[in-house]
JSON list of C-alpha atoms in Angstrom, two decimals:
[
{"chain": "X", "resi": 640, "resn": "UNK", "atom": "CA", "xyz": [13.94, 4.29, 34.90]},
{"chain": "X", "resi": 641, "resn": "UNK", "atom": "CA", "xyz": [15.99, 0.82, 35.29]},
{"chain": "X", "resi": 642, "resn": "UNK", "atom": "CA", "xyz": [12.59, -0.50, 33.28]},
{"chain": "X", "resi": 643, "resn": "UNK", "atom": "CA", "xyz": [12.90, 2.15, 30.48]},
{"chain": "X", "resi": 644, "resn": "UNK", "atom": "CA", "xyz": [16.58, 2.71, 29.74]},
{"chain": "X", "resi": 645, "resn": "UNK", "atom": "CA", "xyz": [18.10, -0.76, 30.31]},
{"chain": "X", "resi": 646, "resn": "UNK", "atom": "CA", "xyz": [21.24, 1.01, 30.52]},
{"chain": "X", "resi": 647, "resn": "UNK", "atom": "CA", "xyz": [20.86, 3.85, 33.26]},
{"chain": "X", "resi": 648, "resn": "UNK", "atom": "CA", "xyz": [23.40, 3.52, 35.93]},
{"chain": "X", "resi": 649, "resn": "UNK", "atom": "CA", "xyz": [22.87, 3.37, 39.30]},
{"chain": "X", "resi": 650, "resn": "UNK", "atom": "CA", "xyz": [24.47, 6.64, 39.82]},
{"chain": "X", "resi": 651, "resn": "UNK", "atom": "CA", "xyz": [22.27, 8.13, 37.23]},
{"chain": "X", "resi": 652, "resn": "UNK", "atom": "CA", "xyz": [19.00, 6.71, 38.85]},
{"chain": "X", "resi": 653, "resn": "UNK", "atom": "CA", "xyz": [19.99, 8.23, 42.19]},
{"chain": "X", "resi": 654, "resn": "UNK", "atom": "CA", "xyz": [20.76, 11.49, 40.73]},
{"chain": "X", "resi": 655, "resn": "UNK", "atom": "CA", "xyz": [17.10, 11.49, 39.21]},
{"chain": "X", "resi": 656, "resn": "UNK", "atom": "CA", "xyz": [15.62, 10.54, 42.78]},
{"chain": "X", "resi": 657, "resn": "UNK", "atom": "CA", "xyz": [17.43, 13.73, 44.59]},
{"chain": "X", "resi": 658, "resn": "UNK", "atom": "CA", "xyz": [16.62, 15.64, 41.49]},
{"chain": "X", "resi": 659, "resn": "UNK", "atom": "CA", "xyz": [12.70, 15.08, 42.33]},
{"chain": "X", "resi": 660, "resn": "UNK", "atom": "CA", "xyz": [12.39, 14.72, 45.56]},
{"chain": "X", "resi": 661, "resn": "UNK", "atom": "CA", "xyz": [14.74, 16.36, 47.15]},
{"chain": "X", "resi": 662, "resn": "UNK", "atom": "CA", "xyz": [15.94, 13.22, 49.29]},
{"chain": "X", "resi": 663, "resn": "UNK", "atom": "CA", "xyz": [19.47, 11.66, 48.85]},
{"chain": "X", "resi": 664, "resn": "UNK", "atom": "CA", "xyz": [20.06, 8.17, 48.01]},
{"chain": "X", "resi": 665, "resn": "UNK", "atom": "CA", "xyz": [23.40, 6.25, 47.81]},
{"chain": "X", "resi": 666, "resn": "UNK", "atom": "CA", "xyz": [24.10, 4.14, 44.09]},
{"chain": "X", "resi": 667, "resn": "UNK", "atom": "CA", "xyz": [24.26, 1.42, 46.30]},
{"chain": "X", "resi": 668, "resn": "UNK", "atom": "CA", "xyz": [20.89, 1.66, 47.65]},
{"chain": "X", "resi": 669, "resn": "UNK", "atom": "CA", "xyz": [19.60, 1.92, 44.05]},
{"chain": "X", "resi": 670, "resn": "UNK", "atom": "CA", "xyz": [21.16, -1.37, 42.97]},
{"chain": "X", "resi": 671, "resn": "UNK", "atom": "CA", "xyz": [20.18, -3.17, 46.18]},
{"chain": "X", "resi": 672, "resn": "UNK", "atom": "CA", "xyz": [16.58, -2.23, 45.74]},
{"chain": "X", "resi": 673, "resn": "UNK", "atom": "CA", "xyz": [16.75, -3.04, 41.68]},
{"chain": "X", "resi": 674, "resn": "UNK", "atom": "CA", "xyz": [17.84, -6.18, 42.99]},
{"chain": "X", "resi": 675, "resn": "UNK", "atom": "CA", "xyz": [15.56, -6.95, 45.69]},
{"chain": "X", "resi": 676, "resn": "UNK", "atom": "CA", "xyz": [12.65, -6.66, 42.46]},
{"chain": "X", "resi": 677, "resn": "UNK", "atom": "CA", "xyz": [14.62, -8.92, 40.33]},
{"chain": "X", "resi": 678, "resn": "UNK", "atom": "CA", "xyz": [16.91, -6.58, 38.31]},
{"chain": "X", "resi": 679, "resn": "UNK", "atom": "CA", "xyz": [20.56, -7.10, 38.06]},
{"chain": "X", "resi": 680, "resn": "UNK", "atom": "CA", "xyz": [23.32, -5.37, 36.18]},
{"chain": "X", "resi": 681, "resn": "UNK", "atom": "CA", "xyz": [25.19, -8.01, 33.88]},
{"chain": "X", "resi": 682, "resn": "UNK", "atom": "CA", "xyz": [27.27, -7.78, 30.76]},
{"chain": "X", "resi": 683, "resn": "UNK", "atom": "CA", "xyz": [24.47, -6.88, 27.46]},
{"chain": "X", "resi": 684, "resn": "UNK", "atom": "CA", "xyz": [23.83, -9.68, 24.74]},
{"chain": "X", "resi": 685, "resn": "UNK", "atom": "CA", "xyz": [25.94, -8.40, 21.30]},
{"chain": "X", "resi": 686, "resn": "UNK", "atom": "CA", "xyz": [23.99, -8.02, 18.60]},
{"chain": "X", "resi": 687, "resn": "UNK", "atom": "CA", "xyz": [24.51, -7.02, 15.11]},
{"chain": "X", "resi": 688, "resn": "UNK", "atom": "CA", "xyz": [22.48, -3.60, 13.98]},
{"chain": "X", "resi": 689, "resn": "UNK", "atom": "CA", "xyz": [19.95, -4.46, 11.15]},
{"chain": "X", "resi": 690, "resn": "UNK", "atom": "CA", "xyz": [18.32, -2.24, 8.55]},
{"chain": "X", "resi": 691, "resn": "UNK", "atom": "CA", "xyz": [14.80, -2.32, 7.36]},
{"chain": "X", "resi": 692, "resn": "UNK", "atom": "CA", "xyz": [16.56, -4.03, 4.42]},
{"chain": "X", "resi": 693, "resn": "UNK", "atom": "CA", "xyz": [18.28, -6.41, 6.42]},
{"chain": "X", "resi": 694, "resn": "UNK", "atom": "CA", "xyz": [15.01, -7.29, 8.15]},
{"chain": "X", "resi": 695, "resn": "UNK", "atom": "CA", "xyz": [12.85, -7.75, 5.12]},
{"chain": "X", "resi": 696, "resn": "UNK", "atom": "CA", "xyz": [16.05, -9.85, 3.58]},
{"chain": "X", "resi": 697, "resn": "UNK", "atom": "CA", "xyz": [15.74, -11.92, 6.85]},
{"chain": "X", "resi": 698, "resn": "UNK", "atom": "CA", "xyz": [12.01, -12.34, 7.17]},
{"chain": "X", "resi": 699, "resn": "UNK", "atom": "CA", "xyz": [11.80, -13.08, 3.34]},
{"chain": "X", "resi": 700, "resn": "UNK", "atom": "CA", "xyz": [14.24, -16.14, 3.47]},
{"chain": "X", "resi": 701, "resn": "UNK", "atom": "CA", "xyz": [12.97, -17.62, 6.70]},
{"chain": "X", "resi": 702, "resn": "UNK", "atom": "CA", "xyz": [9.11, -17.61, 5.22]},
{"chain": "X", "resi": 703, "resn": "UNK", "atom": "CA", "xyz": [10.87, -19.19, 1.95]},
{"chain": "X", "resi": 704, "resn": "UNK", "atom": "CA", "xyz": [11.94, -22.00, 3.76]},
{"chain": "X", "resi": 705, "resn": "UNK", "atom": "CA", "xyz": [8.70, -22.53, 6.84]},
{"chain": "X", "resi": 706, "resn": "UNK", "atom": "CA", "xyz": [7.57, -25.69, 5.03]},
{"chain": "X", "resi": 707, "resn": "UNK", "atom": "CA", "xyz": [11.99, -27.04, 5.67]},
{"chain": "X", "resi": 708, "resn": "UNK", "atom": "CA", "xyz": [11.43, -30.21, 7.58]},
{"chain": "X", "resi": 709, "resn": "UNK", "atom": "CA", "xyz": [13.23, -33.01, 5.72]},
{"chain": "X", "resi": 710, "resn": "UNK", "atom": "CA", "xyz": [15.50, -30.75, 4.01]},
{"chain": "X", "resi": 711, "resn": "UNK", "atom": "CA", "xyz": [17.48, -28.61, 7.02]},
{"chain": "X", "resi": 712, "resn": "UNK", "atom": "CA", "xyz": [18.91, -32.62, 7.17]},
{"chain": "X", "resi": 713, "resn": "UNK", "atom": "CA", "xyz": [20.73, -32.13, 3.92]},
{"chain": "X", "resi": 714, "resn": "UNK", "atom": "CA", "xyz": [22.28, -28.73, 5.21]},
{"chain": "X", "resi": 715, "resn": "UNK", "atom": "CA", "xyz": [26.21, -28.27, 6.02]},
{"chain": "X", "resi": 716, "resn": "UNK", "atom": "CA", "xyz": [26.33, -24.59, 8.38]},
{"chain": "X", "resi": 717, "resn": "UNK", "atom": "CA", "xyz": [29.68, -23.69, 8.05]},
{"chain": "X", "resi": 718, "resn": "UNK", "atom": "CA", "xyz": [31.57, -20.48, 9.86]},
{"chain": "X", "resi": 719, "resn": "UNK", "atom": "CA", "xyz": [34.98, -19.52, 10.75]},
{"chain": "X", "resi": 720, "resn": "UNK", "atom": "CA", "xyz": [35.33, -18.41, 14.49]},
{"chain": "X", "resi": 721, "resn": "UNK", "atom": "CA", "xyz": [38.78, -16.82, 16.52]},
{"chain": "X", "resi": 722, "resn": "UNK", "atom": "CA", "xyz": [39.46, -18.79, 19.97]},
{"chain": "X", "resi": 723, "resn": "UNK", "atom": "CA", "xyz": [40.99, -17.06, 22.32]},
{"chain": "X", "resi": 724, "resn": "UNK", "atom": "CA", "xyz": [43.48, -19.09, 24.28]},
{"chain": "X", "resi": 725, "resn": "UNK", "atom": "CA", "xyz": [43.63, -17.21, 27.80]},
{"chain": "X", "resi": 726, "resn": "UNK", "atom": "CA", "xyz": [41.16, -16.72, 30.09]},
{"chain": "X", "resi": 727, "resn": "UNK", "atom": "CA", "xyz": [39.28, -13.55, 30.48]},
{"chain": "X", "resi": 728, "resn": "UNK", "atom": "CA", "xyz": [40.10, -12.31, 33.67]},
{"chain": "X", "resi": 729, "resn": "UNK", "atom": "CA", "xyz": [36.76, -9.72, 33.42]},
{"chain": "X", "resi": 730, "resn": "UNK", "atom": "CA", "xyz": [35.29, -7.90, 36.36]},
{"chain": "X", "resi": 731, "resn": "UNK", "atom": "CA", "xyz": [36.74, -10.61, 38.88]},
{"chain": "X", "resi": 732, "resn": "UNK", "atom": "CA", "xyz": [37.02, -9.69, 42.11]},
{"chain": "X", "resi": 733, "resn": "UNK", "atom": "CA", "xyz": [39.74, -10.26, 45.22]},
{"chain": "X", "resi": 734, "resn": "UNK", "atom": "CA", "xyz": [39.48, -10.24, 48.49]},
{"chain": "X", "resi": 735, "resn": "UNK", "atom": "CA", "xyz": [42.12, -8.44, 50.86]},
{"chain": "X", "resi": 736, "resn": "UNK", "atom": "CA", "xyz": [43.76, -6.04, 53.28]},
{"chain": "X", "resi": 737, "resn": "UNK", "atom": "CA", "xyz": [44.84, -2.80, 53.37]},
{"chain": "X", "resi": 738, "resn": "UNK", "atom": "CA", "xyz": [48.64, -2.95, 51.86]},
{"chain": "X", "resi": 739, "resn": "UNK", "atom": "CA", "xyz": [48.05, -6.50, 50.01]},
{"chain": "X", "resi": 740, "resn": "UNK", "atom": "CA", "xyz": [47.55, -4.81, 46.75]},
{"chain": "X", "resi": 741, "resn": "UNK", "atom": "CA", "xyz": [50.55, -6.35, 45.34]},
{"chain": "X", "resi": 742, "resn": "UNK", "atom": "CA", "xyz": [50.04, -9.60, 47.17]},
{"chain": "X", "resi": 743, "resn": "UNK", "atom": "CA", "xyz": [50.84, -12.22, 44.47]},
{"chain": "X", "resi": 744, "resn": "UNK", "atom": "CA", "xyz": [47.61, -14.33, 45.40]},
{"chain": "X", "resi": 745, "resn": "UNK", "atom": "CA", "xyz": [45.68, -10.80, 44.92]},
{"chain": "X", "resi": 746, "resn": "UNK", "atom": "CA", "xyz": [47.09, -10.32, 41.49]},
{"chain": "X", "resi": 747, "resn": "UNK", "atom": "CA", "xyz": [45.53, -11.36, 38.02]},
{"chain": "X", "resi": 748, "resn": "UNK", "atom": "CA", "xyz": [48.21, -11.82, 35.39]},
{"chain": "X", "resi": 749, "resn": "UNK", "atom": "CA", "xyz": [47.03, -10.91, 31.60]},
{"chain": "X", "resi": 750, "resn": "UNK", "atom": "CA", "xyz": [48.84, -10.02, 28.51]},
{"chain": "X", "resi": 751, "resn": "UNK", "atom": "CA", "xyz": [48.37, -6.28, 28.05]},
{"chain": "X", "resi": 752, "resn": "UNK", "atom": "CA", "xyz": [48.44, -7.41, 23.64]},
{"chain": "X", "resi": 753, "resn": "UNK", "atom": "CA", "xyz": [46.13, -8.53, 21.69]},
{"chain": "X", "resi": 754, "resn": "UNK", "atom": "CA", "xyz": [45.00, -12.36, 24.09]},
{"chain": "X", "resi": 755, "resn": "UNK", "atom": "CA", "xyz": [46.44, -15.22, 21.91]},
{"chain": "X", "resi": 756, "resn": "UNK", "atom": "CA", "xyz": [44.43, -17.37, 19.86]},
{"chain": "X", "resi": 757, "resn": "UNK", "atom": "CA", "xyz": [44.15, -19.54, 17.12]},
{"chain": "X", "resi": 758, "resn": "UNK", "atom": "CA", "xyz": [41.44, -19.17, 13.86]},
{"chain": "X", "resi": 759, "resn": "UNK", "atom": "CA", "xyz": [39.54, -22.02, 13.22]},
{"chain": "X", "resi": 760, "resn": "UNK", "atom": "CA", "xyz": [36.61, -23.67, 10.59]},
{"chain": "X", "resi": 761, "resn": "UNK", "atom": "CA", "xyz": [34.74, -26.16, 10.64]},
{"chain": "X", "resi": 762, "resn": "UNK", "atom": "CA", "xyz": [31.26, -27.31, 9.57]},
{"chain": "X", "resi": 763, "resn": "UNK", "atom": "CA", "xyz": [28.37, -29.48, 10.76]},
{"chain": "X", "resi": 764, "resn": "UNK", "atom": "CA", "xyz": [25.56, -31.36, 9.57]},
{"chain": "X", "resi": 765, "resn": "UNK", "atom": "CA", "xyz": [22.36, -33.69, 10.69]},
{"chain": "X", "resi": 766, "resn": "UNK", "atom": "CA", "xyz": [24.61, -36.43, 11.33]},
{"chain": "X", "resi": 767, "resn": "UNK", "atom": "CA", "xyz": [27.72, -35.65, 10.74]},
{"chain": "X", "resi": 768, "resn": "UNK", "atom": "CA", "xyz": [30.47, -32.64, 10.98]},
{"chain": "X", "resi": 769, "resn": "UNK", "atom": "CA", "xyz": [33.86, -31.54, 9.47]},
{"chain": "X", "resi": 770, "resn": "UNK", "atom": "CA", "xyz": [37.35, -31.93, 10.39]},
{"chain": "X", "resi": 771, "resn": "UNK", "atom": "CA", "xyz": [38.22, -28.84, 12.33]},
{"chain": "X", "resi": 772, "resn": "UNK", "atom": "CA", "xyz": [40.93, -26.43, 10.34]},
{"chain": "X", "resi": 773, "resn": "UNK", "atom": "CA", "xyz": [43.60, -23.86, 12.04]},
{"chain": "X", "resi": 774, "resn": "UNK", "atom": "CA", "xyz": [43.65, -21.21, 10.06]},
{"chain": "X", "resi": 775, "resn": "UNK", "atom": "CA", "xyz": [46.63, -19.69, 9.32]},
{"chain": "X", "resi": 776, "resn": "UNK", "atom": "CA", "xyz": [46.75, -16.00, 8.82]},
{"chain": "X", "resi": 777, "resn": "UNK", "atom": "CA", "xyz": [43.78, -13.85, 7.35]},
{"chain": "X", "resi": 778, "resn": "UNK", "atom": "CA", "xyz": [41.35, -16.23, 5.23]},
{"chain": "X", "resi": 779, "resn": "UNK", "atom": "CA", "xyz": [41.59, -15.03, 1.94]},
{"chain": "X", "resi": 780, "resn": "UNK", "atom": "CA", "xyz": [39.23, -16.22, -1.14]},
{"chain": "X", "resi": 781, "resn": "UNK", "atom": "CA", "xyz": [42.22, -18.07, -2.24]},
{"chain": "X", "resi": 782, "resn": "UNK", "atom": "CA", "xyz": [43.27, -19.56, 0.99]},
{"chain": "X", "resi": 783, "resn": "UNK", "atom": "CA", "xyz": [39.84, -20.18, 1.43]},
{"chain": "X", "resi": 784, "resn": "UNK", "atom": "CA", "xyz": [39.81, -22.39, -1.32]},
{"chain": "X", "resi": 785, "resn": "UNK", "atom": "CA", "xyz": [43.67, -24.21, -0.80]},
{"chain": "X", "resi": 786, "resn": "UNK", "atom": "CA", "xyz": [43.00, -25.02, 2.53]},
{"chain": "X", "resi": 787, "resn": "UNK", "atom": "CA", "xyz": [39.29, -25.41, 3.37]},
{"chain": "X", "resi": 788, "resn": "UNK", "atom": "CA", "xyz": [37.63, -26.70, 0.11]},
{"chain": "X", "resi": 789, "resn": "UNK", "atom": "CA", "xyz": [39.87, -28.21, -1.67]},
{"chain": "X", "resi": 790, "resn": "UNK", "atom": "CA", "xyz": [41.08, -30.49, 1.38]},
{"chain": "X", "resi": 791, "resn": "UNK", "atom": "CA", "xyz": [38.33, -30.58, 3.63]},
{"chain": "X", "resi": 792, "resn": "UNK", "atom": "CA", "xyz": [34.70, -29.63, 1.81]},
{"chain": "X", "resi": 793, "resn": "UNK", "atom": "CA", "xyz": [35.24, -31.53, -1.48]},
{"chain": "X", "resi": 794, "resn": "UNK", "atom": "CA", "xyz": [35.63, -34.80, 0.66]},
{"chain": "X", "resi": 795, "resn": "UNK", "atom": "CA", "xyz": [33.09, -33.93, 3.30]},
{"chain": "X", "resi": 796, "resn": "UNK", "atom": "CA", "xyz": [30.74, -33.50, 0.30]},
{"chain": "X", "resi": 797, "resn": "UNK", "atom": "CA", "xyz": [31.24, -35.94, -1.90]},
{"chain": "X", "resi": 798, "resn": "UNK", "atom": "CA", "xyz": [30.83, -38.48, 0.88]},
{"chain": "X", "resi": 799, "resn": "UNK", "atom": "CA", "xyz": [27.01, -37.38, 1.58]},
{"chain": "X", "resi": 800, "resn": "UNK", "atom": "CA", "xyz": [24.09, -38.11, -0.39]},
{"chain": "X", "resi": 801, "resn": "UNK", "atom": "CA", "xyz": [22.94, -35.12, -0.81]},
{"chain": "X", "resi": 802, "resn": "UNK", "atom": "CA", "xyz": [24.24, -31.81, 0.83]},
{"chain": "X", "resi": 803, "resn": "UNK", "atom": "CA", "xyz": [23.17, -28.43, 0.77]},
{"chain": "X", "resi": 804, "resn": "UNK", "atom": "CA", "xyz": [26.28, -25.83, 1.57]},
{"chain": "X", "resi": 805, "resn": "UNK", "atom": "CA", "xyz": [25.92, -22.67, 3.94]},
{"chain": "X", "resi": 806, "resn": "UNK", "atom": "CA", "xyz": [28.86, -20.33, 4.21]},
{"chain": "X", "resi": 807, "resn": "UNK", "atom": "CA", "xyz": [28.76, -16.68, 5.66]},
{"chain": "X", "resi": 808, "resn": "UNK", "atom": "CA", "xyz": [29.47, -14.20, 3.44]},
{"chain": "X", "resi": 809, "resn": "UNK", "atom": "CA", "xyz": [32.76, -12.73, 3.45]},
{"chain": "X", "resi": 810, "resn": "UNK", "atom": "CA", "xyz": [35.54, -13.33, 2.12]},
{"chain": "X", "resi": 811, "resn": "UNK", "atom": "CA", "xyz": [33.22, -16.17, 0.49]},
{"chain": "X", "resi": 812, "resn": "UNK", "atom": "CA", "xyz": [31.64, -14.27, -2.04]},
{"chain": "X", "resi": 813, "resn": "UNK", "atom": "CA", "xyz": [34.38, -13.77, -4.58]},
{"chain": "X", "resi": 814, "resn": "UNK", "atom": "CA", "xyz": [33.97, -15.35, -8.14]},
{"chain": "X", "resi": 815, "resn": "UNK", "atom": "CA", "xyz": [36.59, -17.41, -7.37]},
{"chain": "X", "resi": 816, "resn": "UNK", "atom": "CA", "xyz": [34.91, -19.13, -4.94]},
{"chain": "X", "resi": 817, "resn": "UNK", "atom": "CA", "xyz": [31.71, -19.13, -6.65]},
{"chain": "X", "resi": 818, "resn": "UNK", "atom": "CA", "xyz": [33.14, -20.69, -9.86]},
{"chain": "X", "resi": 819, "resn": "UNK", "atom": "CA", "xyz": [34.62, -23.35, -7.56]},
{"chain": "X", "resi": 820, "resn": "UNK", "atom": "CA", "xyz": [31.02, -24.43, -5.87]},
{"chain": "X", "resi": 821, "resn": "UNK", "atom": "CA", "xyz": [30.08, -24.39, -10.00]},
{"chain": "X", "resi": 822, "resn": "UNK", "atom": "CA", "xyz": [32.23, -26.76, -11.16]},
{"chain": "X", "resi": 823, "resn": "UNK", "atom": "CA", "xyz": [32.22, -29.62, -8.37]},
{"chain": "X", "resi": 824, "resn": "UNK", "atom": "CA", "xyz": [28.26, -28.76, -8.93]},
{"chain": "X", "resi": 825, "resn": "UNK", "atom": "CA", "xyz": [28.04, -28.23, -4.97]},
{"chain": "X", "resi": 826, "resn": "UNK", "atom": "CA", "xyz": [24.47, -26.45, -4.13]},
{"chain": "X", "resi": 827, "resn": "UNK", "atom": "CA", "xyz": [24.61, -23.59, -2.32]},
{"chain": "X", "resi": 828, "resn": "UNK", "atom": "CA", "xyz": [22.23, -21.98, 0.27]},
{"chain": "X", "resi": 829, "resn": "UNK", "atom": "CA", "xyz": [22.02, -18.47, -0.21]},
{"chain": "X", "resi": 830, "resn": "UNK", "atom": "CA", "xyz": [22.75, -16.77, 2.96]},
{"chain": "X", "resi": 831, "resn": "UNK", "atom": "CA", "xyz": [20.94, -13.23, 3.63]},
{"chain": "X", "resi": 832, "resn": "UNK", "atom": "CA", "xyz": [23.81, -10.19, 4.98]},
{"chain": "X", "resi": 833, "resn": "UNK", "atom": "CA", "xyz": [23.91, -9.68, 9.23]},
{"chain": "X", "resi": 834, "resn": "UNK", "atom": "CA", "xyz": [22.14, -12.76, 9.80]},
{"chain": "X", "resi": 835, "resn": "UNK", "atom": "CA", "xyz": [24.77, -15.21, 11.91]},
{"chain": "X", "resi": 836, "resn": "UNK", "atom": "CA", "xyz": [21.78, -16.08, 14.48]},
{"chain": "X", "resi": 837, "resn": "UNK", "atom": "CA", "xyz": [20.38, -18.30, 11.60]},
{"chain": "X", "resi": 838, "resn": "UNK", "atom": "CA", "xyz": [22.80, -20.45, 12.34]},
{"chain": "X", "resi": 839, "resn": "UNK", "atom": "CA", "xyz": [22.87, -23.33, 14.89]},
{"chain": "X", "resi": 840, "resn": "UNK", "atom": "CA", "xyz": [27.11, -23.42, 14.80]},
{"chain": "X", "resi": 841, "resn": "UNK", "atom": "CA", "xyz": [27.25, -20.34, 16.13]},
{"chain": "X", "resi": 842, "resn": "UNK", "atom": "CA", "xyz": [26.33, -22.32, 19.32]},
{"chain": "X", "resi": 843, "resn": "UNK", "atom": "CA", "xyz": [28.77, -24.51, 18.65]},
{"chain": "X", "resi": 844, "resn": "UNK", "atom": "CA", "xyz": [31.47, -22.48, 18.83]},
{"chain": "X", "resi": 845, "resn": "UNK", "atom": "CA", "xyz": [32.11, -21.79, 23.06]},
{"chain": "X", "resi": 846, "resn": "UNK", "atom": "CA", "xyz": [31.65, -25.36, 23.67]},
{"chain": "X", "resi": 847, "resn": "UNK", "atom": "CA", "xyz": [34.33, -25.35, 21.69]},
{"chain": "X", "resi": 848, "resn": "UNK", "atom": "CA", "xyz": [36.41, -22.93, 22.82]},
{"chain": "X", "resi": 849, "resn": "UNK", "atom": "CA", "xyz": [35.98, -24.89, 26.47]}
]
């Protein structure tokens, strides 16, 4: 069942097992036999959920660009990314006796808000990246523009030989932005929707939120 339904709990499993064969068996057995063949319970890899249009989309621009060698050289991936600034205290466990449940040294301390953080952008190439930008507030098309391009981008670009842009696609989109990309004749790459694992700075971004 563990096999099937990646997702089945313990519980679940052992609840199956009395179901059929009339024997009990603890959750706890359940998991220490999953384990004993190899399977343990950890936290699920997030993904984003693609349409049969998003695939084709996908599929379509990679085979566009299979002959890339030379070129993916030329390319600035850019993204914005939120870093949170406390530690996430998770499923962390404590060891202790009965009555030291409000032991200080047993107690995790964590804001019960939103965890603070700080929105940042940045971009890197080949050989080369960006200066990293805080973000201030939501990143509007216009913002977008005041405080990323203008400042940072034009520069960054100007100074390359060639350069081919990537930016995701929201709030990036807007004429506004488009027209600006136009006129300082900056090339973009098109960038298919739902498709952040095409980029190698998403990577980037926990080492640099260590």
């Amino acid at each position: 069942m563990a096999v099937m339904d990646r997702s089945v709990s313990s519980r679940i499993i052992a609840q199956h097992i009395e179901s059929v064969t009339h024997n009990s068996m603890s959750a706890r057995t359940i998991r220490r036999r999953l384990q004993q063949s190899g399977l343990s319970a950890r936290r699920p890899l997030l993904g984003l959920p693609l349409t049969q249009i998003h695939r084709s989309l996908h599929r379509q621009w990679c085979e566009e660009r299979r002959m890339w060698v030379a070129e993916w050289n030329e390319v600035v991936f850019t993204d914005e990314s939120r870093i949170c600034l406390q530690h996430h205290v998770g499923r962390i466990r404590v060891w202790k006796h009965r009555g030291e449940r409000m032991l200080n040294s047993c107690v995790m301390h964590r804001h019960t808000g939103p965890a603070p953080g700080i929105m940042v952008w940045g971009g890197i190439g080949y050989h080369s990246r960006t200066p990293l930008v805080r973000i201030a507030g939501a990143l509007n098309s216009q913002s977008y523009i005041s405080d990323v391009l203008e400042p940072v981008v034009l520069p960054y670009v100007q100074g390359l030989a060639t350069a081919i842009f990537q930016q995701d696609n929201a709030p990036h989109v807007a004429r506004i932005v488009q027209r600006f990309f136009v006129n300082h004749q900056i090339e973009l790459l098109p960038w298919p929707a739902r498709s952040p694992d095409l980029s190698p700075i998403e990577n980037m971004w926990p080492m640099v939120a260590q």
